[in-house]
Amino acid sequence: MDKMWAGRFEKALDKQADDFNSSIHFDSRMYKQDIIGSVVHAKMLGDKGIITESEKAEIIDGLGGILEDIESGKLPFNMDAEDIHMFIESELTKRIGDSGKKLHTARSRNDQVALDIRLYLMMECEEIGRLIKKLVEAIKDKASENTDAIMPGYTHLQRAQPITFAHHILTYAFMLMRDFDRIKDASGRMMSQSPIGSCALAGTTYNTDRYFEAERLGFSGISLNSIDGVSDRDFCLELMSAFSILMMHLSRFSEEIILWSSWEFKFIELDDSYTTGSSIMPQKKNSDMAELVRGKTGRVYGNLMALLTTLKGLPLAYNKDMQEDKEAIFDAVDTVKKCLGIFAPMIATMKTNKVNMKKAAGEGFINATDLADYLVKKGMPFRTAYKHVGEIVGFCIKEGLILENLPIEKYKEFDPLFDEDLYNEISLETCVNKRISAGGTGPQSVKAQIDYITEFLK
């Protein structure tokens, strides 16, 4: 395929250099956005009298035919093309002649690609938002099934206080809702400034209407500095930052799923559809989907760091280095979508083992704080109560006892404020149910959290 810049050069581009320079093998996914942007650009050119009405109609009709043929499979991408923009322009010119050559009037590939990638990412952000909501819903449903499942809550991966499984996994729903908001905010900023019309860097001598194009493409405004319009990739960085935080949340959740499904915990069992076996150990049931999500988190981090590094030393305005933005952001988008897509059904089909959770909660003295609170309610300063309970826990460990089966007589030796009612106060059910503070593990608080998430999903 002839290069549009071939007139300046006496020799053809070396084949290896041409392949190295070409981006169509990855930017072809933006074909629809490129055509949509070109249609609107043609309308603006025609309305402003820069091209004739008949030329405008020819261009728009020709672009529609190209879109239809690409989507039906009749028109494969020509991998000899430098990029998707030149492929479509070349195909248009082939179909309608010289009118097709007028489409690029008053624009550059610099502002064209800046437009296309924004439009493409906006579409992908909507899909990612839908996938986040699907996972949040799966978490909410699993929590609703397990509001009575008592388990140990952990700090430092040491058993700390009794909570419900519902309370624990709802934490991830709130993380994901923040991720949803971050991506939505980033999308809003991305669509606040249309770059088209910035041209190569300095604007154009034609009497164009940038606001016309921006409005019809869904932007709320235009980039007010043409150099910024073509050299800005902040929106890619912001999205990948949001994606990295989202993946970090999925990775933390994956880590707990991996732990919980191990024989050491056995709090949950993943469905066979989302686990694999071993090539040599027939007893194994591996949580490979969760492990892959955990592993792919580093891939998204890497894409963010790659683009930050690419951009950090670039002078204004456009540089070919910026072609590297697409593979990084595309890979991040694909990875996030795959991870979210596998996570929601993995959670939805996951089974919980309430018996094992309750058993684990009964060990480790996780009701010790409640025992101290028992003394505080009888007038003892908390720090004094804390010391007494620490001594009691130390005694129980030596004697192989737990707080629930230490005789009342022994309790009274530590302090006469203890009475028979302490056993009810330190039962796991009471410890959970009496936590009435907003956001806590108590039943009413957990119900309020589920109700809040339900509203978010609406």
Short mmCIF file of C-alpha atoms in Angstrom, two decimals:
data_model
loop_
_atom_site.label_atom_id
_atom_site.label_comp_id
_atom_site.label_asym_id
_atom_site.label_seq_id
_atom_site.Cartn_x
_atom_site.Cartn_y
_atom_site.Cartn_z
CA MET A 1 0.00 0.00 0.00
CA ASP A 2 1.34 3.45 -0.97
CA LYS A 3 2.20 5.73 1.93
CA MET A 4 0.35 9.04 2.01
CA TRP A 5 3.68 10.74 2.71
CA ALA A 6 5.51 8.98 -0.15
CA GLY A 7 5.89 12.20 -2.20
CA ARG A 8 8.63 13.47 0.10
CA PHE A 9 10.78 10.35 -0.20
CA GLU A 10 12.82 8.84 -3.02
CA LYS A 11 13.06 5.33 -1.54
CA ALA A 12 10.40 3.00 -0.19
CA LEU A 13 10.40 2.22 3.49
CA ASP A 14 12.38 -0.88 4.40
CA LYS A 15 10.02 -3.84 4.93
CA GLN A 16 11.29 -4.51 8.44
CA ALA A 17 11.06 -0.81 9.32
CA ASP A 18 7.57 -0.70 7.82
CA ASP A 19 6.42 -3.60 10.01
CA PHE A 20 8.07 -1.99 13.04
CA ASN A 21 6.34 1.32 12.33
CA SER A 22 2.90 -0.11 11.58
CA SER A 23 0.20 -0.16 14.24
CA ILE A 24 -2.75 -1.64 12.36
CA HIS A 25 -2.30 -5.04 13.98
CA PHE A 26 -3.45 -3.51 17.29
CA ASP A 27 -5.22 -0.24 16.46
CA SER A 28 -7.61 -1.92 14.01
CA ARG A 29 -9.91 -2.52 16.98
CA MET A 30 -10.76 1.21 16.79
CA TYR A 31 -12.25 0.92 13.29
CA LYS A 32 -15.76 1.82 14.41
CA GLN A 33 -14.62 4.87 16.38
CA ASP A 34 -12.48 6.01 13.44
CA ILE A 35 -15.45 5.79 11.09
CA ILE A 36 -17.83 7.50 13.51
CA GLY A 37 -15.37 10.36 13.96
CA SER A 38 -14.85 10.61 10.20
CA VAL A 39 -18.58 10.77 9.51
CA VAL A 40 -18.99 13.69 11.91
CA HIS A 41 -15.90 15.38 10.48
CA ALA A 42 -17.34 15.08 6.96
CA LYS A 43 -20.62 16.59 8.14
CA MET A 44 -18.75 19.55 9.65
CA LEU A 45 -16.68 20.06 6.50
CA GLY A 46 -19.82 20.04 4.37
CA ASP A 47 -21.83 22.30 6.67
CA LYS A 48 -18.99 24.84 6.73
CA GLY A 49 -18.64 24.77 2.93
CA ILE A 50 -15.11 23.35 3.04
CA ILE A 51 -16.32 20.46 0.86
CA THR A 52 -19.47 20.33 -1.26
CA GLU A 53 -22.74 18.77 -0.14
CA SER A 54 -22.40 16.04 -2.76
CA GLU A 55 -18.86 15.25 -1.58
CA LYS A 56 -20.09 15.12 2.01
CA ALA A 57 -22.86 12.69 1.00
CA GLU A 58 -20.42 10.52 -0.95
CA ILE A 59 -18.00 10.35 1.97
CA ILE A 60 -20.65 9.52 4.55
CA ASP A 61 -22.23 6.87 2.33
CA GLY A 62 -18.80 5.39 1.56
CA LEU A 63 -17.85 5.24 5.24
CA GLY A 64 -21.13 3.53 6.05
CA GLY A 65 -20.42 0.87 3.46
CA ILE A 66 -16.92 0.30 4.85
CA LEU A 67 -18.29 -0.11 8.38
CA GLU A 68 -20.92 -2.57 7.17
CA ASP A 69 -18.37 -4.60 5.21
CA ILE A 70 -15.88 -4.75 8.10
CA GLU A 71 -18.53 -5.93 10.54
CA SER A 72 -19.93 -8.51 8.14
CA GLY A 73 -16.46 -9.89 7.45
CA LYS A 74 -16.46 -8.89 3.78
CA LEU A 75 -13.62 -6.43 4.27
CA PRO A 76 -10.57 -7.83 6.10
CA PHE A 77 -7.96 -5.40 7.41
CA ASN A 78 -4.99 -4.87 5.13
CA MET A 79 -1.99 -5.48 7.34
CA ASP A 80 0.21 -3.61 4.89
CA ALA A 81 -1.56 -0.40 5.94
CA GLU A 82 0.33 1.80 8.38
CA ASP A 83 -2.62 2.17 10.74
CA ILE A 84 -6.39 1.92 10.89
CA HIS A 85 -6.81 5.57 9.85
CA MET A 86 -4.91 5.12 6.59
CA PHE A 87 -6.61 1.78 5.91
CA ILE A 88 -10.05 3.37 6.07
CA GLU A 89 -9.02 6.48 4.12
CA SER A 90 -7.39 4.34 1.43
CA GLU A 91 -10.44 2.08 1.17
CA LEU A 92 -12.73 5.11 0.99
CA THR A 93 -10.68 6.66 -1.82
CA LYS A 94 -10.69 3.33 -3.65
CA ARG A 95 -14.50 3.30 -3.48
CA ILE A 96 -15.43 6.93 -4.18
CA GLY A 97 -12.34 8.44 -5.82
CA ASP A 98 -11.04 11.95 -5.18
CA SER A 99 -13.88 12.84 -2.77
CA GLY A 100 -12.34 10.36 -0.35
CA LYS A 101 -9.07 12.28 -0.43
CA LYS A 102 -10.87 15.37 0.90
CA LEU A 103 -11.94 13.73 4.17
CA HIS A 104 -8.63 14.49 5.85
CA THR A 105 -8.99 18.23 5.26
CA ALA A 106 -8.61 20.24 8.50
CA ARG A 107 -7.44 17.34 10.61
CA SER A 108 -4.30 15.27 11.26
CA ARG A 109 -3.73 11.71 12.35
CA ASN A 110 -2.50 13.30 15.59
CA ASP A 111 -5.92 14.65 16.58
CA GLN A 112 -7.68 11.78 14.82
CA VAL A 113 -6.03 9.10 16.95
CA ALA A 114 -6.50 11.18 20.09
CA LEU A 115 -10.21 11.24 19.27
CA ASP A 116 -10.48 7.56 18.36
CA ILE A 117 -8.84 6.28 21.52
CA ARG A 118 -11.10 8.46 23.68
CA LEU A 119 -14.22 7.17 21.93
CA TYR A 120 -12.98 3.58 22.17
CA LEU A 121 -12.15 3.82 25.87
CA MET A 122 -15.50 5.42 26.63
CA MET A 123 -17.22 2.38 25.13
CA GLU A 124 -14.98 -0.01 27.05
CA CYS A 125 -15.49 1.88 30.33
CA GLU A 126 -19.24 1.37 30.00
CA GLU A 127 -18.68 -2.37 29.59
CA ILE A 128 -16.24 -2.50 32.52
CA GLY A 129 -18.75 -0.61 34.65
CA ARG A 130 -21.39 -3.21 33.78
CA LEU A 131 -19.01 -6.04 34.73
CA ILE A 132 -18.16 -4.35 38.05
CA LYS A 133 -21.87 -4.10 38.88
CA LYS A 134 -22.35 -7.77 38.00
CA LEU A 135 -19.60 -8.74 40.46
CA VAL A 136 -21.00 -6.42 43.14
CA GLU A 137 -24.37 -8.10 42.70
CA ALA A 138 -22.81 -11.56 43.06
CA ILE A 139 -21.11 -10.45 46.29
CA LYS A 140 -24.33 -8.95 47.62
CA ASP A 141 -26.26 -12.14 46.88
CA LYS A 142 -23.61 -14.31 48.54
CA ALA A 143 -23.62 -12.02 51.56
CA SER A 144 -27.42 -12.23 51.80
CA GLU A 145 -27.12 -16.02 51.98
CA ASN A 146 -24.57 -15.84 54.81
CA THR A 147 -25.73 -13.17 57.26
CA ASP A 148 -25.76 -15.85 59.99
CA ALA A 149 -22.40 -17.42 59.12
CA ILE A 150 -20.08 -16.54 62.02
CA MET A 151 -16.37 -16.57 61.26
CA PRO A 152 -13.23 -15.12 62.78
CA GLY A 153 -12.29 -11.67 61.63
CA TYR A 154 -8.54 -11.21 61.25
CA THR A 155 -5.87 -8.61 61.79
CA HIS A 156 -2.26 -9.49 60.92
CA LEU A 157 -3.81 -12.78 59.68
CA GLN A 158 -4.38 -13.63 63.35
CA ARG A 159 -7.87 -14.36 64.65
CA ALA A 160 -9.13 -11.12 66.13
CA GLN A 161 -12.90 -10.73 66.66
CA PRO A 162 -16.04 -12.58 65.57
CA ILE A 163 -17.79 -11.28 62.47
CA THR A 164 -20.13 -12.72 59.84
CA PHE A 165 -19.04 -13.94 56.45
CA ALA A 166 -21.56 -11.50 54.98
CA HIS A 167 -19.87 -8.57 56.70
CA HIS A 168 -16.46 -9.70 55.46
CA ILE A 169 -17.22 -10.12 51.75
CA LEU A 170 -19.35 -6.97 51.61
CA THR A 171 -16.08 -5.13 52.13
CA TYR A 172 -15.14 -6.03 48.56
CA ALA A 173 -18.45 -4.72 47.25
CA PHE A 174 -17.67 -1.32 48.72
CA MET A 175 -14.16 -1.41 47.23
CA LEU A 176 -15.63 -2.21 43.82
CA MET A 177 -18.21 0.56 44.07
CA ARG A 178 -15.37 3.02 44.61
CA ASP A 179 -13.64 1.51 41.56
CA PHE A 180 -16.84 2.05 39.58
CA ASP A 181 -16.93 5.70 40.64
CA ARG A 182 -13.24 6.22 39.84
CA ILE A 183 -13.66 4.86 36.32
CA LYS A 184 -16.84 6.88 35.83
CA ASP A 185 -15.07 10.05 36.97
CA ALA A 186 -12.11 9.36 34.69
CA SER A 187 -14.49 8.76 31.78
CA GLY A 188 -16.23 12.05 32.46
CA ARG A 189 -12.95 13.95 32.36
CA MET A 190 -11.90 12.09 29.23
CA MET A 191 -15.10 13.11 27.45
CA SER A 192 -14.91 16.74 28.59
CA GLN A 193 -12.40 17.72 25.92
CA SER A 194 -12.67 16.78 22.27
CA PRO A 195 -9.24 16.91 20.58
CA ILE A 196 -10.51 16.82 16.98
CA GLY A 197 -9.69 20.03 15.15
CA SER A 198 -6.38 20.47 16.94
CA CYS A 199 -4.84 19.06 13.75
CA ALA A 200 -1.14 18.25 13.90
CA LEU A 201 -0.51 20.66 16.79
CA ALA A 202 -1.25 24.25 15.74
CA GLY A 203 -4.88 24.14 14.63
CA THR A 204 -5.97 24.87 11.06
CA THR A 205 -6.45 27.75 8.64
CA TYR A 206 -9.91 26.48 7.69
CA ASN A 207 -13.03 27.95 9.24
CA THR A 208 -14.00 24.79 11.14
CA ASP A 209 -16.51 24.23 13.91
CA ARG A 210 -14.85 22.17 16.63
CA TYR A 211 -17.85 22.50 18.93
CA PHE A 212 -20.10 20.94 16.28
CA GLU A 213 -17.92 17.83 16.15
CA ALA A 214 -17.49 17.66 19.92
CA GLU A 215 -21.22 17.84 20.61
CA ARG A 216 -22.16 15.19 18.05
CA LEU A 217 -19.48 12.82 19.32
CA GLY A 218 -20.70 13.07 22.93
CA PHE A 219 -18.08 15.45 24.32
CA SER A 220 -19.02 18.23 26.69
CA GLY A 221 -16.34 20.59 25.36
CA ILE A 222 -13.15 20.92 23.35
CA SER A 223 -9.46 20.98 24.22
CA LEU A 224 -8.74 24.69 24.51
CA ASN A 225 -5.07 24.29 23.61
CA SER A 226 -4.36 22.49 20.34
CA ILE A 227 -0.93 21.26 21.48
CA ASP A 228 -2.52 19.77 24.58
CA GLY A 229 -5.23 18.26 22.39
CA VAL A 230 -2.79 16.05 20.50
CA SER A 231 -0.20 15.38 23.22
CA ASP A 232 -2.49 14.64 26.18
CA ARG A 233 -2.60 11.02 27.32
CA ASP A 234 -3.53 11.79 30.93
CA PHE A 235 -6.85 10.05 30.36
CA CYS A 236 -5.05 6.78 29.56
CA LEU A 237 -2.91 7.11 32.67
CA GLU A 238 -5.89 7.97 34.86
CA LEU A 239 -7.87 5.01 33.59
CA MET A 240 -4.94 2.63 34.06
CA SER A 241 -4.46 4.00 37.57
CA ALA A 242 -8.12 3.23 38.28
CA PHE A 243 -7.73 -0.19 36.65
CA SER A 244 -4.66 -0.87 38.81
CA ILE A 245 -6.58 -0.08 41.99
CA LEU A 246 -9.45 -2.27 40.79
CA MET A 247 -7.04 -5.13 40.08
CA MET A 248 -5.44 -4.68 43.49
CA HIS A 249 -8.89 -5.15 45.05
CA LEU A 250 -9.54 -8.25 42.95
CA SER A 251 -6.12 -9.58 43.90
CA ARG A 252 -6.79 -9.16 47.63
CA PHE A 253 -10.13 -10.91 47.21
CA SER A 254 -8.41 -13.66 45.23
CA GLU A 255 -5.87 -14.14 48.00
CA GLU A 256 -8.61 -14.69 50.54
CA ILE A 257 -10.49 -17.06 48.25
CA ILE A 258 -7.28 -19.06 47.82
CA LEU A 259 -6.77 -19.20 51.59
CA TRP A 260 -10.41 -19.92 52.40
CA SER A 261 -10.60 -22.79 49.91
CA SER A 262 -7.47 -24.49 51.31
CA TRP A 263 -7.75 -27.44 53.70
CA GLU A 264 -6.20 -25.27 56.40
CA PHE A 265 -9.30 -23.04 56.35
CA LYS A 266 -11.98 -24.87 54.35
CA PHE A 267 -14.38 -21.93 54.76
CA ILE A 268 -15.51 -22.14 51.13
CA GLU A 269 -15.50 -24.48 48.19
CA LEU A 270 -15.23 -23.20 44.66
CA ASP A 271 -17.35 -24.80 42.00
CA ASP A 272 -15.66 -27.38 39.78
CA SER A 273 -16.29 -25.05 36.83
CA TYR A 274 -13.79 -22.53 38.25
CA THR A 275 -11.07 -24.85 39.54
CA THR A 276 -8.50 -27.19 38.02
CA GLY A 277 -6.73 -30.37 39.05
CA SER A 278 -3.15 -31.55 39.17
CA SER A 279 -1.27 -33.55 36.56
CA ILE A 280 0.21 -35.82 39.24
CA MET A 281 -1.79 -35.40 42.50
CA PRO A 282 -5.33 -36.73 42.02
CA GLN A 283 -6.65 -35.20 45.26
CA LYS A 284 -5.96 -31.62 44.24
CA LYS A 285 -8.60 -28.98 43.50
CA ASN A 286 -6.77 -25.77 42.68
CA SER A 287 -8.22 -22.26 42.75
CA ASP A 288 -6.45 -21.40 39.51
CA MET A 289 -8.90 -18.72 38.36
CA ALA A 290 -8.32 -16.71 41.54
CA GLU A 291 -4.57 -17.30 41.25
CA LEU A 292 -4.57 -16.03 37.66
CA VAL A 293 -6.46 -12.88 38.65
CA ARG A 294 -3.88 -12.33 41.39
CA GLY A 295 -1.10 -12.83 38.84
CA LYS A 296 -2.62 -10.64 36.14
CA THR A 297 -2.72 -7.71 38.56
CA GLY A 298 1.00 -7.24 37.98
CA ARG A 299 0.35 -7.11 34.25
CA VAL A 300 -1.98 -4.12 34.63
CA TYR A 301 0.50 -2.41 36.97
CA GLY A 302 3.17 -2.98 34.33
CA ASN A 303 1.07 -1.35 31.62
CA LEU A 304 0.61 1.73 33.80
CA MET A 305 4.34 1.96 34.53
CA ALA A 306 5.19 1.40 30.85
CA LEU A 307 3.07 4.34 29.71
CA LEU A 308 4.25 6.59 32.54
CA THR A 309 7.82 5.82 31.49
CA THR A 310 7.05 6.39 27.81
CA LEU A 311 5.53 9.81 28.44
CA LYS A 312 7.89 11.13 31.10
CA GLY A 313 10.57 12.46 28.75
CA LEU A 314 8.57 13.48 25.68
CA PRO A 315 8.78 17.03 24.37
CA LEU A 316 5.59 18.58 22.99
CA ALA A 317 3.66 17.87 20.88
CA TYR A 318 3.10 14.46 19.23
CA ASN A 319 5.92 11.91 19.08
CA LYS A 320 5.82 8.40 17.60
CA ASP A 321 6.56 7.06 21.10
CA MET A 322 2.93 7.84 21.87
CA GLN A 323 1.89 4.96 19.62
CA GLU A 324 2.89 2.81 22.62
CA ASP A 325 -0.14 4.08 24.54
CA LYS A 326 -2.52 1.80 22.69
CA GLU A 327 -1.01 -1.61 23.35
CA ALA A 328 -0.68 -0.73 27.04
CA ILE A 329 -4.21 0.57 27.51
CA PHE A 330 -5.76 -2.10 25.27
CA ASP A 331 -4.04 -4.86 27.22
CA ALA A 332 -5.14 -3.31 30.51
CA VAL A 333 -8.74 -3.08 29.28
CA ASP A 334 -8.72 -6.69 28.05
CA THR A 335 -7.17 -7.97 31.28
CA VAL A 336 -9.64 -6.13 33.52
CA LYS A 337 -12.61 -7.35 31.48
CA LYS A 338 -11.42 -10.97 31.55
CA CYS A 339 -10.80 -10.89 35.31
CA LEU A 340 -14.16 -9.30 36.11
CA GLY A 341 -15.90 -11.66 33.71
CA ILE A 342 -14.54 -14.76 35.46
CA PHE A 343 -14.87 -13.40 39.00
CA ALA A 344 -18.62 -12.81 39.15
CA PRO A 345 -19.70 -16.39 38.29
CA MET A 346 -16.88 -17.78 40.46
CA ILE A 347 -18.38 -15.96 43.46
CA ALA A 348 -21.97 -16.76 42.48
CA THR A 349 -21.26 -20.52 42.39
CA MET A 350 -19.03 -20.56 45.49
CA LYS A 351 -20.30 -22.60 48.46
CA THR A 352 -19.69 -21.61 52.06
CA ASN A 353 -18.91 -23.98 54.93
CA LYS A 354 -20.62 -22.36 57.92
CA VAL A 355 -19.67 -25.19 60.25
CA ASN A 356 -15.95 -24.76 59.66
CA MET A 357 -16.25 -20.99 59.97
CA LYS A 358 -18.02 -21.32 63.31
CA LYS A 359 -15.47 -23.87 64.51
CA ALA A 360 -12.58 -21.54 63.64
CA ALA A 361 -14.38 -18.67 65.36
CA GLY A 362 -14.62 -20.75 68.53
CA GLU A 363 -10.85 -20.92 68.78
CA GLY A 364 -8.28 -18.20 69.24
CA PHE A 365 -10.03 -16.25 72.05
CA ILE A 366 -11.66 -13.87 69.58
CA ASN A 367 -14.28 -12.95 72.21
CA ALA A 368 -11.63 -11.61 74.62
CA THR A 369 -12.51 -7.98 73.84
CA ASP A 370 -16.12 -8.72 74.68
CA LEU A 371 -15.04 -10.21 78.00
CA ALA A 372 -13.13 -6.98 78.76
CA ASP A 373 -16.21 -4.95 77.74
CA TYR A 374 -18.23 -7.05 80.21
CA LEU A 375 -16.05 -5.77 83.04
CA VAL A 376 -16.11 -2.20 81.71
CA LYS A 377 -19.91 -2.22 81.78
CA LYS A 378 -19.65 -3.14 85.46
CA GLY A 379 -17.56 -0.05 86.15
CA MET A 380 -13.98 -1.22 85.68
CA PRO A 381 -11.60 1.04 83.63
CA PHE A 382 -10.92 -0.51 80.24
CA ARG A 383 -7.17 -0.80 80.72
CA THR A 384 -7.65 -2.65 84.00
CA ALA A 385 -10.19 -4.94 82.37
CA TYR A 386 -7.80 -5.46 79.44
CA LYS A 387 -5.05 -6.59 81.87
CA HIS A 388 -7.34 -8.99 83.73
CA VAL A 389 -8.59 -10.59 80.51
CA GLY A 390 -5.02 -10.94 79.24
CA GLU A 391 -4.16 -12.86 82.39
CA ILE A 392 -7.24 -15.06 81.96
CA VAL A 393 -6.33 -15.81 78.33
CA GLY A 394 -2.78 -16.70 79.40
CA PHE A 395 -4.13 -19.09 82.04
CA CYS A 396 -6.52 -20.72 79.52
CA ILE A 397 -3.71 -21.28 77.03
CA LYS A 398 -1.61 -23.03 79.69
CA GLU A 399 -4.53 -25.20 80.77
CA GLY A 400 -5.85 -25.96 77.28
CA LEU A 401 -9.15 -24.18 77.94
CA ILE A 402 -11.21 -21.53 76.13
CA LEU A 403 -13.08 -18.63 77.69
CA GLU A 404 -16.44 -20.36 77.29
CA ASN A 405 -15.50 -23.40 79.41
CA LEU A 406 -13.42 -21.74 82.13
CA PRO A 407 -15.42 -22.34 85.37
CA ILE A 408 -17.07 -19.33 86.99
CA GLU A 409 -15.17 -20.06 90.21
CA LYS A 410 -11.92 -19.51 88.38
CA TYR A 411 -13.24 -16.30 86.83
CA LYS A 412 -14.07 -14.99 90.31
CA GLU A 413 -10.52 -15.67 91.45
CA PHE A 414 -9.39 -13.17 88.85
CA ASP A 415 -12.05 -10.64 89.79
CA PRO A 416 -15.27 -10.82 91.87
CA LEU A 417 -17.17 -8.74 89.25
CA PHE A 418 -17.49 -11.84 87.11
CA ASP A 419 -20.83 -13.64 87.30
CA GLU A 420 -22.73 -16.38 85.44
CA ASP A 421 -24.09 -13.89 82.91
CA LEU A 422 -20.63 -13.54 81.38
CA TYR A 423 -21.10 -16.75 79.38
CA ASN A 424 -23.99 -15.27 77.42
CA GLU A 425 -22.05 -12.06 76.91
CA ILE A 426 -19.11 -13.86 75.33
CA SER A 427 -21.08 -16.29 73.16
CA LEU A 428 -20.19 -15.77 69.52
CA GLU A 429 -23.79 -15.00 68.58
CA THR A 430 -24.01 -12.30 71.25
CA CYS A 431 -20.62 -10.89 70.28
CA VAL A 432 -21.85 -10.44 66.72
CA ASN A 433 -25.41 -9.33 67.44
CA LYS A 434 -24.54 -6.67 70.01
CA ARG A 435 -22.23 -4.80 67.66
CA ILE A 436 -24.83 -2.19 66.86
CA SER A 437 -22.56 0.58 65.58
CA ALA A 438 -23.13 1.72 61.99
CA GLY A 439 -20.90 -0.19 59.57
CA GLY A 440 -20.26 -3.01 62.04
CA THR A 441 -20.93 -6.73 61.86
CA GLY A 442 -24.29 -6.61 63.67
CA PRO A 443 -27.35 -7.88 61.76
CA GLN A 444 -28.97 -4.47 61.32
CA SER A 445 -25.76 -2.91 60.10
CA VAL A 446 -25.15 -5.72 57.61
CA LYS A 447 -28.74 -5.37 56.37
CA ALA A 448 -28.18 -1.63 55.92
CA GLN A 449 -25.04 -2.35 53.91
CA ILE A 450 -26.89 -4.79 51.67
CA ASP A 451 -29.71 -2.26 51.19
CA TYR A 452 -27.19 0.42 50.24
CA ILE A 453 -25.55 -1.85 47.67
CA THR A 454 -28.97 -2.79 46.30
CA GLU A 455 -29.69 0.91 45.70
CA PHE A 456 -26.33 1.32 44.01
CA LEU A 457 -27.13 -1.52 41.63
CA LYS A 458 -30.45 0.07 40.70
#
